[in-house]
Amino acid sequence: MFTPETLQKFDREIAKYPAEHQCSAVMACLALAQEEIGWLPPEAIEAVAHYLAMPPIAAYEVATFYSMYDLKPVGKYKLTVCTNLPCALSGGVHAATYLKEKLGIGFNETTPDGKFTLVEGECMGSCGYAPVMLVNNRRMCGHMTPTAIDALLEECQS
Amino acid sequence: MSIMGAINPVLTAGLDGDKSWRLQDYMARGGYAMLKKVLAEQIPAETIVAAIKASVLRGRGGAGFPTGLKWSFMPHSLSGDKYIVCNTDEGEPGTFKDRDLIHYNPHAVIEGMAIGAYAIGANRGYNYIHGEIWELYKRFEEALDEARNAGFIGQSILGSDFSFELFAHHGYGAYICGEETALLESIEGKKGQPRFKPPFPASFGLYGRPTTVNNTETLASIPFIMQMGGEAFLNLGKPNNGGTKLFSVSGHVNRPGNYELPMGTPFATLMEMCGGMRGGRKLKAVIPGGSSSPVVPAETIMKCTLDYDSISKAGSMLGSGAVIVMDETVCMVKALEQLSRFYHEESCGQCTPCREGTGWLYDIVHRIEAGEGRAGDLEILLRISENIAGRTVCALGDAAAMPVESFVRHFRDEFMYHIEHKTCLVPKEAQWAGSDFYCAEA
């Protein structure tokens, strides 16, 4: 179900751990699977489990425990905004409200064109750069003032 | 660069921007000289542990446990695999220092881990990196490649008989994995649920083998301690509080960011370095050591110095050195509501007092904030907190309980006002003025 490139990345992760503990790579492989597919359908979780020779239920446990795995389809751009206290003091909640108004959606919703999903995140360990948001689990954006948010949304539209 | 200032810097000395993370730059700053020296002179492991003990380096992740003592728990006579694990799962609200160490000085972490591995007899290591800082996870992997290619990690390092393999492992969104045994479970490819202790990791750690888990800043300090000697490092700070430390300042100051300061620096000095309060507003309260540490009112914190002992005397904890600054526009009920929601979200669900109790705490604080508080709610809050603290496998329960107890103790009148008047003591229109979100453009 995965491309040869993704499988190669799986192998690179597996090689980090002692041979008898290859299921240590499950977190990384699930993240790579999500990167390829855009979210984690049950078949992908099972395929990862199969690849690592671990019971599918064990891979499900991991996929459902950690919040950055998407168990439902998300928009092309998933924007995770931190609203925790340190961020909120520097505009985190305002930034989330601004995004909700701009995109016309609430948390855990996707725009009708399938472009954006908005998620409320917890501490990303970057409070000094607040307001912070994460794009597709990969790119951290800091100092997200209205102008910076506008620029980010425009970049995603083009 | 968000290392905004320093006094007598050690960890951040000579970092001047975007290339400082490269191997070449680190070596130009004297990097890897200590690993070379340790291996060339075959310095005995006990000598290294003694130097770390003498430095009074205390765990920078939050607990403040003496690092040298922790290292001495590793069973030297036992053969087979042993591990050193670096905890870069930095998700304690307010804390963002380790991300900058990985950003600007990753080789100090790698060298610290290699020397640490040598000292505790570990042959393999992992750095567990917070999933949200993906770009820095990638950077650390690149730094590892550089170190591997230069022969600083791998088999028979620099021709010695010491071999040490080191890899990066990323998290994917679970605060609890910052707890060291949850972190080990997570590396094993499981849900991050903390283990019951004892046994401690030094006897039963990763894959059931002896393991030492240290914080990123702790490990990055090791090469510098080796270089200057344990006592010189101690003397940078004050007795029982060795060295310098990174302080992450967030909230209502003019210049949020990381500051490296000698232990024992007056809190007022840090405030000055941060450019004072945003908009000239008045300081109301500070959470001095990450969201889990008790809140301290302005007048008390301004008399403190930044070290474990002084902050502890003020009824809080230095924790990870995450200083969350709140001005007079903050509604303390709203602030606590946000923290309580976080702990409820992040409880791993293993222990009933924490799984259920954090939800109850959030529900009650939320209803007080929403103007639906009832007489007696504060007593219920305190009773639930008491019944969580100390009754769980890990410290997340205590971490959820401590803010509640301290917020209610120091700002009881605000909570009472909410319950009696169904609204905030701080006028709604004035709240969060300090955030500057809509005027930051100017």
XYZ file of C-alpha atoms in Angstrom:
600
model
C 0.000 0.000 0.000
C 2.987 2.317 0.394
C 5.401 3.635 -2.206
C 8.931 2.168 -2.356
C 10.250 5.521 -1.072
C 8.049 5.329 2.001
C 9.047 1.704 2.624
C 12.672 2.759 2.375
C 12.005 5.387 5.036
C 10.331 2.689 7.189
C 13.509 0.610 6.945
C 15.660 3.540 7.937
C 13.543 3.963 11.100
C 13.577 0.231 11.889
C 17.380 0.222 11.686
C 17.544 2.615 14.644
C 16.427 -0.081 17.085
C 17.760 -3.474 18.161
C 16.539 -6.164 15.745
C 14.255 -7.777 18.316
C 12.568 -4.437 19.046
C 11.532 -3.255 15.601
C 8.062 -2.233 16.811
C 9.846 0.754 18.365
C 9.613 2.175 14.840
C 5.801 2.168 14.903
C 5.464 5.868 15.804
C 7.767 6.965 13.008
C 6.208 4.594 10.457
C 2.670 5.739 11.286
C 3.812 9.342 10.864
C 5.372 8.492 7.495
C 2.227 6.636 6.430
C 0.152 9.694 7.332
C 2.563 11.906 5.419
C 2.038 9.812 2.298
C -1.753 9.349 2.513
C -2.744 12.590 4.243
C -4.398 10.789 7.169
C -4.397 7.333 8.769
C -7.131 5.032 7.475
C -7.464 1.698 9.322
C -5.840 -0.151 6.390
C -2.722 1.987 6.722
C -2.461 1.299 10.452
C -2.844 -2.413 9.784
C -0.295 -2.326 6.978
C 2.234 -0.638 9.275
C 1.546 -3.239 11.969
C 1.997 -6.020 9.424
C 5.276 -4.516 8.202
C 6.589 -4.397 11.773
C 5.245 -7.866 12.620
C 3.189 -6.507 15.510
C -0.500 -7.110 16.309
C -2.724 -4.520 14.556
C -4.368 -3.675 17.890
C -0.981 -2.574 19.254
C -0.531 -0.187 16.328
C -4.110 1.067 16.824
C -3.310 1.784 20.460
C -0.443 4.003 19.385
C -2.393 5.725 16.591
C -5.245 6.575 18.949
C -3.078 7.659 21.883
C -0.939 10.345 20.228
C -2.811 13.447 19.108
C -0.908 14.252 15.914
C -2.179 11.168 14.101
C -5.279 11.991 12.051
C -7.769 9.161 12.172
C -10.155 11.055 9.893
C -9.399 12.859 6.639
C -8.241 16.457 7.066
C -7.953 19.363 4.662
C -4.945 19.905 2.455
C -3.599 22.169 5.181
C -4.130 21.258 8.795
C -3.532 24.295 10.984
C -2.983 23.514 14.649
C -3.136 26.582 16.882
C -1.834 26.576 20.437
C -4.276 28.170 22.896
C -2.533 27.118 26.070
C -1.939 29.770 28.732
C 1.565 31.008 27.774
C 0.501 31.347 24.126
C -2.860 32.855 25.077
C -1.060 35.595 27.022
C 0.560 36.604 23.747
C -2.473 36.244 21.505
C -2.949 32.498 20.971
C -6.698 32.607 21.572
C -7.026 35.768 19.490
C -5.142 34.062 16.649
C -7.516 31.104 16.798
C -10.545 33.412 16.752
C -9.059 35.344 13.844
C -8.541 32.107 11.893
C -12.057 30.881 12.672
C -13.499 34.112 11.287
C -11.231 34.128 8.240
C -11.907 30.511 7.345
C -15.508 30.428 8.498
C -14.984 27.192 10.434
C -14.583 26.123 14.044
C -12.096 23.756 15.633
C -12.050 20.246 14.144
C -13.825 21.459 11.028
C -12.695 21.598 7.400
C -13.498 24.315 4.872
C -16.021 23.201 2.211
C -13.302 23.328 -0.487
C -11.285 20.802 1.511
C -8.382 23.178 1.829
C -8.108 23.937 5.543
C -8.736 22.062 8.772
C -8.470 23.967 12.037
C -7.336 22.181 15.189
C -6.761 23.396 18.737
C -3.354 22.210 19.834
C -1.579 21.859 23.129
C 1.814 23.165 24.084
C 4.250 22.927 21.191
C 7.169 23.997 23.350
C 7.647 27.278 21.514
C 5.839 29.730 23.813
C 8.444 32.460 23.278
C 7.360 32.692 19.647
C 3.654 32.977 20.484
C 1.196 32.973 18.880
C 2.374 29.712 17.312
C 0.738 27.310 14.887
C 1.750 24.160 13.148
C 1.075 23.486 9.463
C 0.476 19.831 8.591
C 2.359 18.661 11.701
C 5.607 19.737 10.087
C 6.132 23.433 9.795
C 6.132 25.594 12.921
C 5.076 29.199 12.422
C 5.691 31.773 15.148
C 4.714 35.362 15.869
C 1.431 34.795 14.027
C -0.008 38.296 14.042
C -2.962 39.074 11.733
C -0.547 40.062 8.931
C 1.460 36.850 9.326
C -1.720 34.746 9.328
C -2.965 36.518 6.198
C 0.354 35.836 4.471
C 0.280 32.162 5.461
C -3.276 31.697 4.188
C -2.397 33.425 0.937
C 0.647 31.188 0.483
C -1.571 28.124 0.963
C -4.106 29.426 -1.551
C -1.599 29.855 -4.346
C 17.372 33.989 17.350
C 15.326 33.623 20.457
C 18.236 33.473 22.853
C 17.564 36.985 23.955
C 20.189 37.597 26.575
C 22.727 36.101 28.919
C 25.019 36.724 31.867
C 28.235 34.643 31.918
C 26.812 32.242 29.321
C 28.041 28.666 29.042
C 25.501 26.773 26.923
C 24.790 29.672 24.611
C 28.264 31.227 24.502
C 29.481 32.016 21.003
C 26.215 31.146 19.309
C 25.814 33.751 16.641
C 23.049 32.661 14.361
C 22.186 30.097 11.837
C 25.430 28.210 11.316
C 26.356 27.673 14.944
C 24.653 24.283 14.920
C 27.069 22.823 12.383
C 29.853 20.462 13.457
C 32.552 22.719 12.068
C 31.246 25.663 14.069
C 30.942 23.614 17.244
C 34.509 22.365 16.882
C 35.737 25.908 16.295
C 34.167 26.741 19.667
C 36.189 23.928 21.257
C 33.558 21.257 20.770
C 34.333 17.524 21.062
C 37.670 18.339 22.751
C 36.370 16.823 25.994
C 35.187 13.601 24.347
C 38.601 13.306 22.675
C 40.340 13.920 26.000
C 38.196 11.410 27.891
C 38.920 8.700 25.304
C 42.600 9.519 24.714
C 43.433 9.640 28.419
C 40.994 6.858 29.316
C 39.688 8.965 32.175
C 37.984 6.581 34.627
C 34.179 6.731 34.656
C 34.201 7.441 38.405
C 36.299 10.567 37.820
C 33.692 11.910 35.400
C 30.807 11.117 37.736
C 32.730 12.781 40.580
C 33.183 15.940 38.490
C 29.458 16.068 37.687
C 28.641 15.549 41.363
C 31.027 18.359 42.312
C 29.343 20.689 39.816
C 26.003 20.233 41.624
C 24.350 20.112 38.222
C 20.688 19.404 38.935
C 18.291 17.953 36.391
C 17.104 20.743 34.131
C 13.899 19.033 33.057
C 12.041 20.136 36.154
C 12.718 17.761 39.015
C 16.142 19.168 39.868
C 17.564 15.783 40.856
C 21.390 15.813 41.100
C 22.723 14.455 37.805
C 25.934 12.953 39.193
C 23.966 11.002 41.771
C 21.578 9.714 39.103
C 24.511 8.527 37.014
C 26.004 6.710 39.984
C 22.875 4.499 40.206
C 23.803 2.690 36.978
C 25.047 -0.865 37.664
C 28.588 -0.929 36.308
C 29.257 -4.600 36.831
C 26.231 -5.710 34.784
C 27.105 -6.690 31.234
C 24.874 -6.386 28.167
C 23.002 -3.443 26.672
C 22.644 -0.237 28.663
C 21.082 2.975 27.496
C 21.330 6.718 27.857
C 18.209 8.599 26.819
C 17.870 12.316 26.269
C 14.486 13.839 27.049
C 13.731 16.555 24.462
C 9.987 15.958 24.764
C 9.554 19.533 25.786
C 5.835 20.169 26.225
C 5.474 21.684 29.675
C 3.539 24.879 28.959
C 5.966 27.778 29.206
C 9.089 25.762 28.430
C 10.958 26.236 25.156
C 14.645 26.070 26.013
C 15.592 22.615 24.758
C 14.218 23.410 21.318
C 16.707 26.284 21.106
C 19.572 24.079 22.263
C 18.738 21.646 19.448
C 18.309 24.590 17.106
C 21.592 26.318 17.871
C 23.843 23.846 19.705
C 22.867 20.225 18.970
C 26.440 18.952 19.032
C 26.769 19.958 22.693
C 23.874 17.556 23.364
C 25.525 14.819 21.287
C 28.917 15.254 22.969
C 27.223 15.348 26.385
C 25.405 12.110 25.584
C 28.603 10.416 24.394
C 30.516 11.422 27.527
C 27.507 10.430 29.639
C 27.312 7.046 27.926
C 31.003 6.481 28.610
C 30.549 7.446 32.277
C 27.549 5.195 32.923
C 28.638 2.336 30.682
C 25.911 2.723 28.039
C 26.467 1.495 24.501
C 23.346 2.940 22.899
C 21.337 6.130 23.165
C 18.194 7.823 21.969
C 17.136 11.432 21.922
C 13.344 11.595 22.235
C 12.256 14.791 20.496
C 8.853 16.493 20.850
C 6.840 15.685 17.704
C 5.696 19.262 17.212
C 9.233 20.536 16.607
C 9.650 18.393 13.498
C 12.101 20.734 11.808
C 14.416 20.468 14.817
C 14.092 16.667 14.882
C 15.337 16.747 11.304
C 18.148 19.105 12.264
C 19.231 16.827 15.108
C 19.332 13.892 12.700
C 21.560 15.930 10.401
C 23.847 16.800 13.309
C 23.976 13.080 14.174
C 25.072 12.304 10.616
C 27.844 14.881 10.919
C 29.009 13.425 14.237
C 28.849 9.877 12.874
C 30.849 10.801 9.766
C 33.462 12.507 11.913
C 33.769 9.384 14.066
C 32.404 10.911 17.302
C 29.663 8.298 17.534
C 29.624 4.747 16.236
C 31.968 1.788 16.640
C 35.379 2.192 18.329
C 35.107 5.946 18.650
C 38.343 7.757 17.701
C 40.210 4.451 17.753
C 39.307 3.694 21.378
C 37.494 0.586 22.574
C 34.410 2.702 23.384
C 31.449 2.219 21.014
C 28.267 4.236 21.219
C 25.340 4.353 18.790
C 22.952 7.287 19.016
C 19.620 7.876 17.282
C 16.711 10.315 17.318
C 13.155 9.205 18.097
C 10.224 11.582 17.692
C 7.063 11.890 19.748
C 3.708 12.652 18.136
C 1.635 14.712 20.502
C 1.506 13.441 24.075
C 2.570 15.674 26.980
C 2.818 12.654 29.260
C 5.817 11.299 27.333
C 7.940 13.931 29.050
C 7.609 11.692 32.117
C 10.675 9.481 31.870
C 9.046 6.058 32.117
C 6.214 7.051 29.740
C 8.951 8.191 27.393
C 10.620 4.772 27.600
C 7.287 3.053 26.893
C 6.895 5.346 23.908
C 10.337 4.444 22.513
C 9.304 0.819 22.870
C 6.447 1.572 20.474
C 3.620 1.709 22.992
C 1.140 4.175 24.440
C 3.030 6.578 26.675
C 1.736 5.457 30.046
C 4.090 5.883 33.003
C 5.427 2.847 34.807
C 5.119 2.205 38.499
C 8.381 2.936 40.331
C 10.393 1.256 41.703
C 12.024 -0.309 39.817
C 13.652 2.872 38.542
C 15.100 3.086 35.015
C 18.642 2.551 36.300
C 17.694 -1.050 37.043
C 14.738 -1.580 34.655
C 14.662 0.947 31.842
C 14.422 0.783 28.061
C 13.655 -2.799 26.947
C 14.072 -3.749 30.598
C 17.742 -2.782 30.580
C 19.583 -0.289 32.831
C 18.868 3.197 31.518
C 19.519 6.786 32.488
C 17.170 9.496 31.254
C 18.429 13.085 31.378
C 17.048 16.363 30.098
C 18.547 18.004 26.991
C 19.950 21.016 28.851
C 21.434 18.730 31.503
C 23.294 16.704 28.874
C 24.377 19.787 26.918
C 26.007 21.076 30.117
C 28.266 18.018 30.461
C 31.062 18.963 27.993
C 31.314 22.426 29.550
C 31.530 21.017 33.074
C 34.294 18.671 31.927
C 36.094 21.612 30.403
C 35.924 24.032 33.320
C 35.801 21.489 36.146
C 32.958 20.709 38.506
C 33.759 23.341 41.093
C 34.141 26.150 38.567
C 30.694 25.294 37.198
C 29.209 25.233 40.693
C 30.760 28.605 41.428
C 29.007 30.155 38.438
C 25.821 29.718 40.432
C 25.422 29.503 44.170
C 25.836 26.680 46.715
C 23.506 23.721 46.066
C 22.466 25.395 42.788
C 25.375 24.919 40.396
C 26.019 26.652 37.115
C 24.011 28.708 34.708
C 20.569 27.814 33.472
C 18.286 28.691 30.604
C 15.114 30.550 31.539
C 12.267 30.597 29.046
C 10.229 33.730 29.510
C 6.757 33.886 27.999
C 3.731 36.098 28.481
C 3.464 39.791 29.119
C 7.046 41.027 28.794
C 8.462 43.136 26.009
C 11.089 40.604 24.971
C 9.959 37.016 25.509
C 12.565 34.353 24.771
C 15.383 32.375 26.343
C 17.868 33.877 28.766
C 20.923 32.096 30.163
C 21.633 33.248 33.689
C 23.749 32.133 36.631
C 21.683 30.359 39.261
C 20.818 32.837 41.987
C 20.293 35.822 39.657
C 17.606 38.137 41.090
C 14.231 37.749 39.415
C 14.155 41.543 38.997
C 17.279 41.332 36.814
C 15.560 38.890 34.475
C 12.563 41.221 34.234
C 14.862 44.090 33.277
C 16.577 41.977 30.621
C 13.128 41.157 29.221
C 12.506 44.869 28.739
C 9.936 45.014 31.495
C 6.192 44.622 31.176
C 4.485 45.023 27.825
C 2.650 48.324 27.538
C 3.998 49.356 30.946
C 1.239 47.376 32.633
C 1.569 46.110 36.186
C 2.900 42.649 37.018
C 0.219 40.511 38.655
C 1.683 37.042 39.035
C 4.314 34.663 37.716
C 4.339 30.918 37.221
C 8.086 30.441 37.723
C 8.801 26.871 36.627
C 6.391 25.747 33.941
C 2.620 25.385 34.178
C 2.835 22.633 36.796
C 4.514 24.849 39.362
C 2.423 26.881 41.813
C 1.695 30.495 40.832
C 3.481 33.229 42.808
C 2.053 36.769 43.301
C 4.079 39.724 42.007
C 5.281 41.079 45.341
C 6.682 37.670 46.389
C 8.393 36.776 43.116
C 10.092 40.176 42.853
C 11.990 39.351 46.070
C 13.159 35.948 44.799
C 16.353 34.867 43.150
C 16.296 32.359 40.311
C 17.440 29.119 41.896
C 15.846 25.978 43.288
C 16.064 27.054 46.924
C 14.722 30.609 46.659
C 11.732 29.700 44.486
C 10.998 26.736 46.728
C 10.995 29.036 49.768
C 8.421 31.190 47.952
C 6.134 28.151 47.811
C 6.759 27.166 44.222
C 9.344 25.341 42.118
C 12.090 26.397 39.725
C 11.011 23.425 37.610
C 12.210 23.709 34.034
C 12.898 27.438 34.376
C 9.824 28.385 32.385
C 8.774 31.803 33.603
C 5.186 32.649 32.622
C 4.559 36.337 33.253
C 1.023 37.665 33.742
C -0.035 41.296 33.962
C -2.981 42.968 35.653
C -5.314 42.301 32.702
C -5.301 38.553 33.317
C -8.372 36.972 34.872
C -6.920 34.287 37.121
C -10.031 32.115 36.800
C -9.704 32.129 33.008
C -5.966 31.417 33.300
C -6.578 28.428 35.574
C -9.359 27.210 33.278
C -6.871 26.991 30.418
C -4.345 25.071 32.495
C -6.982 22.702 33.888
C -8.263 21.904 30.418
C -4.712 21.056 29.388
C -4.144 18.557 32.212
C -7.520 16.976 31.594
C -6.693 16.598 27.882
C -3.254 15.193 28.604
C -4.013 12.776 31.435
C -3.030 9.384 30.041
C -6.051 7.746 31.670
C -4.160 5.101 33.582
C -4.903 6.203 37.171
C -8.489 6.907 38.214
C -7.781 9.937 40.472
C -6.048 11.747 37.595
C -8.256 10.565 34.719
C -11.503 11.461 36.513
C -10.200 14.166 38.837
C -8.644 16.351 36.150
C -12.002 16.320 34.334
C -13.843 17.351 37.481
C -11.329 20.133 38.131
C -11.809 21.464 34.621
C -15.609 21.229 34.808
C -15.748 23.213 38.042
C -13.239 25.892 37.035
C -15.067 26.155 33.711
C -18.436 26.675 35.360
C -17.021 29.317 37.703
C -15.518 31.111 34.698
C -18.815 30.796 32.801
C -20.705 32.499 35.645
C -22.312 29.308 36.876
C -20.191 28.771 39.960
C -21.863 27.633 43.154
C -21.172 28.370 46.789
C -18.819 25.677 48.032
C -17.146 25.137 44.631
C -13.765 26.258 45.914
C -13.892 23.727 48.738
C -14.791 21.013 46.246
C -11.904 22.091 43.984
C -9.432 21.909 46.838
C -10.769 18.572 48.028
C -10.446 17.040 44.549
C -6.904 18.430 44.232
C -5.947 16.888 47.551
C -7.355 13.583 46.444
C -5.385 13.555 43.181
C -2.002 14.662 44.511
C 0.188 11.782 45.599
C -2.342 9.144 44.556
C -1.156 8.469 41.013
C 1.633 6.529 39.324
C 3.322 9.667 37.993
C 3.528 13.372 38.769
C 0.938 14.530 36.210
C -1.715 14.283 38.912
C 0.294 16.547 41.204
C 1.014 18.840 38.266
C -2.723 19.260 37.702
C -3.458 19.767 41.387
C -0.722 22.281 42.254
C -1.903 25.150 40.030
C -5.470 24.780 41.385
C -4.408 24.954 45.012
C -2.073 27.919 44.446
C -4.450 29.923 42.234
C -7.254 29.555 44.769
C -4.958 30.347 47.707
C -3.456 33.513 46.230
C -6.422 34.807 44.252
C -9.371 33.573 46.293
C -11.144 36.933 46.075
C -11.208 36.715 42.271
C -12.731 33.241 42.386
C -15.262 34.345 45.024
C -16.197 37.405 42.968
C -16.841 35.143 39.974
C -19.068 32.856 42.005
C -20.995 35.655 43.701
C -21.326 38.122 40.799
C -21.325 35.637 37.886
C -18.649 37.715 36.149
C -14.953 38.637 36.268
C -13.333 40.946 38.752
C -11.077 42.082 35.891
C -13.382 43.955 33.477
C -14.034 41.793 30.394
C -13.027 44.550 27.983
C -9.659 44.944 29.704
C -8.777 41.253 29.654
C -5.852 40.042 27.545
C -4.939 43.621 26.651
C -1.385 42.471 27.234
C -1.580 40.000 24.371
C -1.034 42.846 21.907
C -2.422 40.646 19.117
C -4.246 43.377 17.251
C -1.665 46.102 17.795
C 1.504 44.060 17.274
C 1.672 45.226 13.672
C 2.533 48.812 14.528
